[in-house]
Coordinates of C-alpha atoms in Angstrom, one line a residue:
M1 CA 17.8 33.0 10.7
R2 CA 17.7 29.8 12.6
R3 CA 15.6 29.7 15.8
E4 CA 15.1 27.2 18.6
G5 CA 11.3 27.5 18.3
I6 CA 9.1 28.5 15.5
L7 CA 5.8 30.4 16.0
L8 CA 3.9 31.3 12.9
P9 CA 1.0 33.7 13.4
N10 CA -2.4 32.7 12.0
D11 CA -2.4 35.6 9.6
L12 CA 0.9 34.7 7.9
P13 CA 0.2 34.4 4.2
G14 CA -0.1 30.8 3.0
K15 CA 0.2 29.3 6.5
R16 CA -2.9 27.9 8.1
G17 CA -3.6 26.6 11.6
A18 CA -0.4 27.6 13.5
R19 CA -1.0 26.3 17.0
R20 CA 1.7 27.4 19.5
L21 CA 5.4 27.9 20.1
W22 CA 7.2 24.6 19.9
T23 CA 10.7 24.3 21.5
M24 CA 13.3 21.6 21.9
S25 CA 12.4 21.3 25.6
E26 CA 9.2 19.7 24.5
L27 CA 11.0 16.8 22.7
E28 CA 10.9 13.8 25.0
E29 CA 14.2 13.6 26.9
P30 CA 15.2 10.2 25.7
I31 CA 14.9 11.3 22.1
R32 CA 16.8 14.5 22.7
R33 CA 19.5 12.6 24.6
Y34 CA 19.8 10.0 21.9
Y35 CA 20.4 12.5 19.1
D36 CA 22.5 14.9 21.2
A37 CA 25.1 12.1 21.3
G38 CA 25.8 12.9 17.7
A39 CA 25.6 9.4 16.2
E40 CA 23.2 10.4 13.5
Q41 CA 25.9 12.2 11.5
G42 CA 27.5 9.0 10.5
R43 CA 24.5 6.7 10.4
L44 CA 23.9 6.7 6.6
R45 CA 27.5 5.8 6.1
E46 CA 27.2 3.0 8.6
S47 CA 23.8 1.8 7.1
P48 CA 24.6 1.7 3.4
L49 CA 21.6 -0.5 2.5
E50 CA 19.1 1.9 3.9
R51 CA 21.0 4.8 2.3
D52 CA 21.3 3.3 -1.2
R53 CA 17.9 1.9 -1.3
T54 CA 16.4 5.2 -0.2
R55 CA 18.4 7.0 -2.9
R56 CA 17.2 4.6 -5.5
L57 CA 13.6 5.4 -4.5
L58 CA 14.4 9.1 -4.5
H59 CA 15.8 8.8 -8.0
R60 CA 12.7 6.9 -9.2
F61 CA 9.9 9.0 -7.7
L62 CA 11.2 12.6 -7.4
P63 CA 10.6 15.0 -10.2
A64 CA 13.6 16.0 -12.2
P65 CA 16.0 18.7 -10.9
P66 CA 16.0 21.6 -10.3
A67 CA 12.8 20.7 -8.4
R68 CA 12.4 22.3 -5.0
I69 CA 12.5 19.7 -2.2
A70 CA 11.5 20.0 1.5
D71 CA 13.6 17.5 3.6
V72 CA 11.6 17.4 6.8
G73 CA 13.5 15.6 9.5
G74 CA 16.6 15.8 7.3
G75 CA 19.0 15.3 10.2
P76 CA 22.6 16.3 9.5
G77 CA 21.9 16.6 5.8
G78 CA 23.0 13.3 4.3
H79 CA 20.2 13.1 1.7
A80 CA 19.9 16.8 1.3
L81 CA 23.5 17.1 0.2
W82 CA 23.2 14.2 -2.2
L83 CA 20.1 15.8 -3.7
A84 CA 21.8 19.2 -4.0
E85 CA 24.7 17.6 -5.8
R86 CA 22.2 16.4 -8.4
G87 CA 20.8 19.9 -9.0
Y88 CA 17.9 19.9 -6.6
D89 CA 16.9 23.0 -4.6
V90 CA 16.6 21.6 -1.0
A91 CA 15.3 23.2 2.2
L92 CA 16.0 21.1 5.3
L93 CA 14.2 21.2 8.6
D94 CA 15.0 19.2 11.7
A95 CA 13.9 19.2 15.4
M96 CA 17.5 19.0 16.6
S97 CA 19.6 22.2 16.6
L98 CA 22.7 19.9 16.5
H99 CA 21.6 18.4 13.3
V100 CA 20.9 21.7 11.6
D101 CA 24.3 23.0 12.7
Q102 CA 25.9 19.9 11.2
A103 CA 23.9 20.2 8.0
I104 CA 24.9 23.8 7.5
A105 CA 28.6 22.9 8.3
A106 CA 28.4 20.1 5.7
G107 CA 27.2 22.5 3.0
V108 CA 23.4 22.5 3.1
K109 CA 22.4 26.0 2.1
E110 CA 19.0 26.2 3.6
A111 CA 18.3 24.6 7.0
V112 CA 16.1 25.5 10.0
V113 CA 15.2 24.1 13.4
G114 CA 11.5 23.4 13.5
D115 CA 8.5 21.1 14.0
A116 CA 7.2 18.7 11.3
R117 CA 3.7 19.4 12.7
S118 CA 3.9 23.2 11.9
L119 CA 6.1 23.8 8.9
P120 CA 7.4 27.4 8.4
W121 CA 6.6 27.4 4.7
E122 CA 3.8 28.7 2.5
D123 CA 1.2 26.5 0.8
A124 CA 2.3 24.6 -2.3
G125 CA 5.8 25.9 -2.2
F126 CA 7.6 22.6 -3.0
D127 CA 7.6 20.0 -5.7
A128 CA 8.2 17.2 -3.3
V129 CA 8.4 16.7 0.5
L130 CA 10.4 14.0 2.3
L131 CA 9.4 12.8 5.8
F132 CA 12.4 10.6 6.7
G133 CA 12.3 10.6 10.5
P134 CA 9.4 12.6 11.9
L135 CA 6.9 9.7 11.8
Y136 CA 9.3 7.7 14.0
H137 CA 9.2 10.0 17.0
L138 CA 5.6 11.3 16.8
T139 CA 4.2 8.6 19.0
E140 CA 0.6 9.9 19.0
G141 CA -1.5 9.3 15.9
D142 CA -2.9 12.9 15.9
D143 CA 0.7 14.3 15.7
R144 CA 1.6 12.0 12.9
L145 CA -1.5 13.1 11.0
R146 CA -0.6 16.8 11.6
A147 CA 2.9 16.2 10.1
M148 CA 1.5 14.3 7.1
S149 CA -1.1 17.0 6.6
E150 CA 1.5 19.7 6.8
A151 CA 3.5 17.9 4.1
A152 CA 0.4 17.8 2.0
R153 CA -0.1 21.5 2.5
V154 CA 3.3 22.7 1.5
V155 CA 3.7 20.4 -1.6
R156 CA 2.2 21.6 -4.9
P157 CA -0.9 19.9 -6.3
G158 CA 0.4 16.8 -8.0
G159 CA 3.6 16.9 -6.0
V160 CA 5.2 13.9 -4.3
V161 CA 5.4 13.2 -0.6
M162 CA 7.7 10.3 0.4
A163 CA 7.3 9.2 4.1
A164 CA 9.5 6.6 5.9
A165 CA 8.3 4.6 8.8
I166 CA 10.0 2.0 11.0
S167 CA 8.5 -1.4 10.7
R168 CA 6.5 -2.8 13.6
F169 CA 8.8 -5.9 13.6
A170 CA 12.1 -4.1 13.3
S171 CA 13.2 -4.9 16.8
F172 CA 12.2 -8.5 16.4
V173 CA 14.4 -8.9 13.3
D174 CA 17.2 -6.9 14.9
G175 CA 17.1 -9.2 18.0
L176 CA 17.4 -12.3 15.8
V177 CA 20.3 -10.8 13.8
H178 CA 22.3 -9.6 16.8
R179 CA 21.3 -12.3 19.3
R180 CA 19.6 -10.1 21.8
F181 CA 16.8 -12.4 22.9
A182 CA 18.7 -13.8 25.9
D183 CA 18.0 -10.4 27.6
P184 CA 14.5 -10.4 29.2
A185 CA 14.4 -6.6 29.0
F186 CA 14.9 -6.8 25.2
R187 CA 12.1 -9.4 25.0
E188 CA 9.8 -7.0 26.8
V189 CA 10.6 -4.2 24.3
V190 CA 9.9 -6.5 21.4
D191 CA 6.6 -7.6 23.0
Q192 CA 5.5 -4.0 23.4
D193 CA 6.5 -3.1 19.9
I194 CA 4.4 -5.9 18.5
Q195 CA 1.5 -5.2 20.7
D196 CA 1.0 -1.5 19.9
G197 CA 4.0 -0.1 18.1
Q198 CA 5.1 2.0 21.1
H199 CA 8.8 1.4 21.2
R200 CA 10.6 2.4 24.5
N201 CA 14.2 1.9 25.6
A202 CA 13.8 2.9 29.2
G203 CA 17.3 1.8 30.1
G204 CA 19.0 3.6 27.2
M205 CA 20.6 0.4 26.0
P206 CA 23.0 0.9 23.0
G207 CA 21.5 -0.4 19.8
W208 CA 17.9 -0.5 21.0
F209 CA 17.0 2.9 19.5
T210 CA 14.9 5.4 21.5
T211 CA 11.3 6.5 22.0
A212 CA 9.4 5.9 18.8
F213 CA 6.3 4.5 17.0
F214 CA 6.7 1.5 14.8
H215 CA 4.2 1.2 12.0
T216 CA 2.5 -1.7 10.2
G217 CA 2.1 -1.1 6.4
D218 CA -1.6 -0.8 6.8
E219 CA -1.2 1.9 9.5
L220 CA 1.1 3.9 7.3
A221 CA -1.3 3.6 4.4
T222 CA -4.2 4.7 6.5
E223 CA -2.3 7.8 7.8
V224 CA -1.4 8.8 4.3
G225 CA -5.0 8.6 3.2
Q226 CA -6.3 10.5 6.3
S227 CA -3.9 13.4 5.4
G228 CA -5.6 13.9 2.1
L229 CA -2.7 12.5 0.1
I230 CA -3.2 9.7 -2.5
L231 CA -1.0 6.6 -1.9
R232 CA 0.9 5.5 -5.0
A233 CA 3.1 2.8 -3.5
L234 CA 4.0 1.1 -0.2
L235 CA 7.5 -0.3 -0.4
A236 CA 10.1 -2.0 1.6
V237 CA 13.3 -0.1 1.9
E238 CA 15.8 -2.7 3.0
G239 CA 13.5 -5.6 2.5
P240 CA 15.0 -9.0 3.4
G241 CA 18.3 -7.3 3.5
S242 CA 17.4 -6.2 7.0
A243 CA 18.6 -9.7 8.0
L244 CA 22.2 -8.7 7.2
A245 CA 24.3 -8.4 10.4
D246 CA 26.8 -6.1 8.6
D247 CA 25.7 -4.6 5.3
T248 CA 29.1 -2.7 5.0
L249 CA 30.8 -6.0 4.2
L250 CA 28.6 -6.8 1.2
E251 CA 28.9 -3.1 0.1
A252 CA 32.6 -3.7 -0.5
D253 CA 31.9 -6.0 -3.4
P254 CA 30.3 -3.7 -6.1
A255 CA 28.8 -6.5 -8.1
A256 CA 27.3 -8.3 -5.1
W257 CA 26.0 -4.9 -3.8
S258 CA 24.3 -4.0 -7.1
G259 CA 22.8 -7.4 -7.3
L260 CA 21.4 -7.1 -3.8
L261 CA 19.8 -3.7 -4.6
D262 CA 18.3 -5.1 -7.8
M263 CA 16.8 -8.1 -6.0
I264 CA 15.3 -6.0 -3.2
Q265 CA 13.7 -3.8 -5.8
R266 CA 12.1 -6.9 -7.4
V267 CA 10.4 -7.7 -4.1
E268 CA 9.9 -4.3 -2.6
A269 CA 6.1 -4.2 -3.1
E270 CA 5.5 -7.8 -2.0
P271 CA 3.0 -7.6 0.9
S272 CA 4.2 -10.8 2.6
L273 CA 7.7 -9.4 3.0
L274 CA 6.9 -5.8 4.0
G275 CA 7.2 -6.3 7.7
L276 CA 10.6 -7.9 7.4
S277 CA 12.1 -4.6 6.2
S278 CA 13.4 -2.3 8.9
H279 CA 11.9 0.7 7.1
I280 CA 8.8 1.1 5.0
M281 CA 8.4 3.9 2.4
A282 CA 5.0 5.4 1.5
V283 CA 5.1 7.2 -1.8
A284 CA 2.1 9.5 -2.3
H285 CA 1.0 12.6 -4.1
R286 CA -1.2 15.6 -3.4
P287 CA -4.4 15.6 -5.6
R288 CA -4.3 17.9 -8.5
R289 CA -6.8 20.8 -8.6
S290 CA -10.1 20.1 -10.2
A291 CA -10.4 21.3 -13.8

């Protein structure tokens, strides 16, 4: 049964450290308003480079189906459905009830409203955990560490955790591509992003995203390590392709599209290009039990 808040008692088998009831009213109003508009449902279709690069990474790093996957922050289910079609057993969790309703309507079989910082699942119940979204909107480091630690708790020893972050310089690149720098308010947003990663769109301007934290690669790697996970790779998702003003145009040419994806893969781990990518992916695993 889906609930607007999840409270797990401390004596629930396999669940440690439940803190308190969390409800959607606690989500910052700009974030809630941004997602309540419903645009997330079509975002992967409108951002094919992010979608296809992410799926290539999933194909490379996930265990073979029918592995059980936790899609934490899975939104309306774009990746969950793709994985289910390939034989994976997927459980989706998202902070927005709208997204969970959309995911269920689209065919996701297991979906719940909940908090990435207090997952409603037992220890070591998944072969892999995806964090594609929660790290964006947990603007305090302690909260991001809780979410990462929860992913480490619910994945089996040796299991994979894949965590996506928005690059510290995403707004800078976006402003160049879409010619936003004539607006002094946008320049202030970019300056704040670069200073401390705390992205704010106080005016609710379209295309400027919403309240979020933007990572450097080093920050993401540090948070992975602090959670007890072992970092395997730190990779650019879109890489230099973030400079495309409209990736849907290139997608229409299958040969060019495949060539672009191949070329981004060649440079995905290049440290000097990491910040250029709109999204950064950390691939980690939970340590195996000692012999």
